[in-house]
GROMACS .gro file of C-alpha atoms in nm:
model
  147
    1UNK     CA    1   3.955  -0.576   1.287
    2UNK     CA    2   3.814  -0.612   0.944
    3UNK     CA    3   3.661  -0.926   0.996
    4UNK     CA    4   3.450  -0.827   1.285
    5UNK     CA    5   3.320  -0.480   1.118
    6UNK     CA    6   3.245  -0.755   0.846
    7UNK     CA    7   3.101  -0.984   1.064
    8UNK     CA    8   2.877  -0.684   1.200
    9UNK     CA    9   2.784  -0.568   0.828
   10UNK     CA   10   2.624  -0.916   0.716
   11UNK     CA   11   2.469  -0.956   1.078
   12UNK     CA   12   2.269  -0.651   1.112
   13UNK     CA   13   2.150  -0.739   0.742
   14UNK     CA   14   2.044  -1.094   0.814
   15UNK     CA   15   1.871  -0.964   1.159
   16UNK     CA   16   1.695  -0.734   0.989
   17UNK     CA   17   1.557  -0.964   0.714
   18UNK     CA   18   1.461  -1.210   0.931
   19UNK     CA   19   1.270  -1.001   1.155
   20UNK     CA   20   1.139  -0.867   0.910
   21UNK     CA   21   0.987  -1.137   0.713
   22UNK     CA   22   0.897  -1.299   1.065
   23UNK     CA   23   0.703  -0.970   1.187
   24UNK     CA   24   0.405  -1.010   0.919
   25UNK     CA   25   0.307  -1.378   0.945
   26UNK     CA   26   0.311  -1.314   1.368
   27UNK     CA   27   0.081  -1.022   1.389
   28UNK     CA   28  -0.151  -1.069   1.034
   29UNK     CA   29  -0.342  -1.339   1.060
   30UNK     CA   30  -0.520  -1.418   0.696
   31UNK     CA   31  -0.837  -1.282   0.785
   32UNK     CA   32  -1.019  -1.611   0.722
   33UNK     CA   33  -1.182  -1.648   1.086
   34UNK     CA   34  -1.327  -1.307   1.115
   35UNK     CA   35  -1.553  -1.370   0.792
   36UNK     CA   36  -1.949  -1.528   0.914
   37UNK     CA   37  -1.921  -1.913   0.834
   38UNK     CA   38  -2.089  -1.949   0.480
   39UNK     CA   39  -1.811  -1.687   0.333
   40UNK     CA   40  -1.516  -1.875   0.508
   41UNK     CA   41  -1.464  -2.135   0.203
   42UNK     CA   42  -1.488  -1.869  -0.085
   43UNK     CA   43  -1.189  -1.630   0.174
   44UNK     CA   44  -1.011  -1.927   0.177
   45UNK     CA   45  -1.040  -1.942  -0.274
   46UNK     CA   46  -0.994  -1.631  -0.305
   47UNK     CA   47  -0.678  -1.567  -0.072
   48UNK     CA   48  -0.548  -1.871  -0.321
   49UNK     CA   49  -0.658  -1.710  -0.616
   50UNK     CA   50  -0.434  -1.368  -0.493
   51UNK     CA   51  -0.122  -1.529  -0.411
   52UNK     CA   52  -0.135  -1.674  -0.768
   53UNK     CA   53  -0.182  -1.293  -0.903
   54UNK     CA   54   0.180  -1.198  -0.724
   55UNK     CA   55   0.349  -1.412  -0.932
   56UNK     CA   56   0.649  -1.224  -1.056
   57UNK     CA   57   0.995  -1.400  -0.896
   58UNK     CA   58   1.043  -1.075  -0.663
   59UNK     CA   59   0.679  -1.083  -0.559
   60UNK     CA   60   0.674  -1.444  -0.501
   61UNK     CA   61   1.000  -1.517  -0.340
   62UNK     CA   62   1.073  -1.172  -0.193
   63UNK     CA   63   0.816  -0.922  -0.132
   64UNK     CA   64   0.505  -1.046  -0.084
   65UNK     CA   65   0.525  -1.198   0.300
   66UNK     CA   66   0.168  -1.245   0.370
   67UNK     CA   67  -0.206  -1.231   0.235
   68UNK     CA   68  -0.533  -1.115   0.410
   69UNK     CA   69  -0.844  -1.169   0.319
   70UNK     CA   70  -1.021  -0.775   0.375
   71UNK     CA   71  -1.407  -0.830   0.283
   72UNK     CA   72  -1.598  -1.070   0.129
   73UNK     CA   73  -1.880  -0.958  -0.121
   74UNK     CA   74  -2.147  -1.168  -0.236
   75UNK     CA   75  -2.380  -0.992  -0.497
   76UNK     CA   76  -2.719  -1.139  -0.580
   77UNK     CA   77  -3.078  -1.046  -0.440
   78UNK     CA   78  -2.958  -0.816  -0.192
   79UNK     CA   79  -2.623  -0.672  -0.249
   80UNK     CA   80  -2.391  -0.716   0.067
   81UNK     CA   81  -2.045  -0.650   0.157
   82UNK     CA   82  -1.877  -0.847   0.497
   83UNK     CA   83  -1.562  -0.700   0.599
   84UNK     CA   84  -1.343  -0.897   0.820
   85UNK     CA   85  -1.151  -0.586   0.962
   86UNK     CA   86  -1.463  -0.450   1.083
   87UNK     CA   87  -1.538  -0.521   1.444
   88UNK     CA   88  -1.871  -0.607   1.332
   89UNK     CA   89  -1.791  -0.865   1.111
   90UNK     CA   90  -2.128  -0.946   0.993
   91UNK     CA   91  -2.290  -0.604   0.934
   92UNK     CA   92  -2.447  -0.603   0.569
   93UNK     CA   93  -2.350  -0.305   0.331
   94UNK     CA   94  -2.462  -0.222   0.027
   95UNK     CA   95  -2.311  -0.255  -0.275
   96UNK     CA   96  -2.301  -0.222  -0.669
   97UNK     CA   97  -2.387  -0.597  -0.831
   98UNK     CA   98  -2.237  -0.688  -1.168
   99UNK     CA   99  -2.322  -0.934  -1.477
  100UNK     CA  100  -2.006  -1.114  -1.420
  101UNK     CA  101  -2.102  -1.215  -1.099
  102UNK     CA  102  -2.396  -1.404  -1.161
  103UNK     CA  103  -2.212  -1.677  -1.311
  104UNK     CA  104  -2.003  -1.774  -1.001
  105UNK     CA  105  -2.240  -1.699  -0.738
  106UNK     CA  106  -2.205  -1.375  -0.718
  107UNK     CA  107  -1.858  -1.386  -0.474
  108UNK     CA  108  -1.591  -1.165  -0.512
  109UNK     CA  109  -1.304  -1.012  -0.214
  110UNK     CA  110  -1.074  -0.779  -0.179
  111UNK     CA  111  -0.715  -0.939  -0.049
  112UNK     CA  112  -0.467  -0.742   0.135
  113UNK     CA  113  -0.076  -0.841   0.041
  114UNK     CA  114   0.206  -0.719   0.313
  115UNK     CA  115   0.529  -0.674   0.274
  116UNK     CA  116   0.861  -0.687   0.539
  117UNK     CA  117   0.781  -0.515   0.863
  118UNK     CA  118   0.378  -0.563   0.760
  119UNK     CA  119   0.388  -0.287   0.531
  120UNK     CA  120   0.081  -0.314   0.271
  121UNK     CA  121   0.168  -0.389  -0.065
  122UNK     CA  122  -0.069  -0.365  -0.288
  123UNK     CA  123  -0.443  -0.506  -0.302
  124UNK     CA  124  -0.607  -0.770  -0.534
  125UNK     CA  125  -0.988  -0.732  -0.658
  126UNK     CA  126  -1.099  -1.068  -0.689
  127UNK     CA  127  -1.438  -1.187  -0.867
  128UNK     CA  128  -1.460  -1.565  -0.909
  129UNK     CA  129  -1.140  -1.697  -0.986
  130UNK     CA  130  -1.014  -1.372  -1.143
  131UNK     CA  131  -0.907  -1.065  -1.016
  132UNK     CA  132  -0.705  -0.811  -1.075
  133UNK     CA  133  -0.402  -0.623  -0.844
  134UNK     CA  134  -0.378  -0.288  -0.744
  135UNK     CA  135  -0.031  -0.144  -0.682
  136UNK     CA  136  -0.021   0.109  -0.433
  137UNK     CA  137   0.206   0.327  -0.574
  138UNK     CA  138  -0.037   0.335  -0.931
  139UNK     CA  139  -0.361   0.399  -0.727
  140UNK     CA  140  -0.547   0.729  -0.906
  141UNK     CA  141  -0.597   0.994  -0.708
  142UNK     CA  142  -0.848   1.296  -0.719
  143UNK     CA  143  -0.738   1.634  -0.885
  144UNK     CA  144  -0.709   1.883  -0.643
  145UNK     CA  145  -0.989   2.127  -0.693
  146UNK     CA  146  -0.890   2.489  -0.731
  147UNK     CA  147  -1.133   2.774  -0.648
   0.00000   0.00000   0.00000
């Protein structure tokens, strides 16, 4: 008797896991493919550049299940902004430039890490081959105004 409500304990556990470290990496792709041609190398540096910004043991070996690559901004002349989770994945928007972004080109992204289950993480800003993460749970918020 006990070894079967045993059996059941670890089974659920390891069913659970599993699906849920499978469920990300089946329905996120890495967002490469939806970026216009010319921005598809610097997606594929700066998803790189991300993963090595998770590098804590639990992010890298436990939480962090998959990477997406959200927009693509390339600053210089006209300012632009291509996200790949728009359907329009070419439309032009603008945005601020910065010095720091004349000396690479002008390239920065914004990657998207998920968690089990495809729950978002947290986001990493990244300009070059630097960036910076945002936790979710630190993100500022607005003081509500009173009247």
């Amino acid at each position: 008797m006990w070894l079967i409500l045993g059996a059941i304990s670890v089974g659920w556990k390891v069913l659970v896991f599993t699906v849920g470290a499978a469920v990300p990496r089946w329905l996120i792709t890495d967002g490469i493919e939806q970026l216009p041609t010319p921005l598809r190398a610097y997606g594929l540096q700066a998803k790189r550049t991300a993963l090595t910004l998770w590098n804590g043991p639990l992010e890298r070996h436990g939480l962090v299940r998959t990477v997406r690559v959200m927009s693509v901004h390339v600053d210089g002349g006209i300012d632009t902004v291509v996200d790949a989770a728009a359907p329009s994945a070419g439309a032009p928007v603008t945005v601020a430039s910065s010095d720091a972004a004349t000396n690479c080109g002008g390239h920065g992204a914004i990657v998207r890490a998920y968690t089990y289950f495809g729950i978002p993480y947290s986001e990493a800003r990244i300009r070059c081959d630097t960036g910076v993460v945002e936790y979710r749970i630190f993100r500022r918020r607005k003081p509500a105004e009173t009247p």
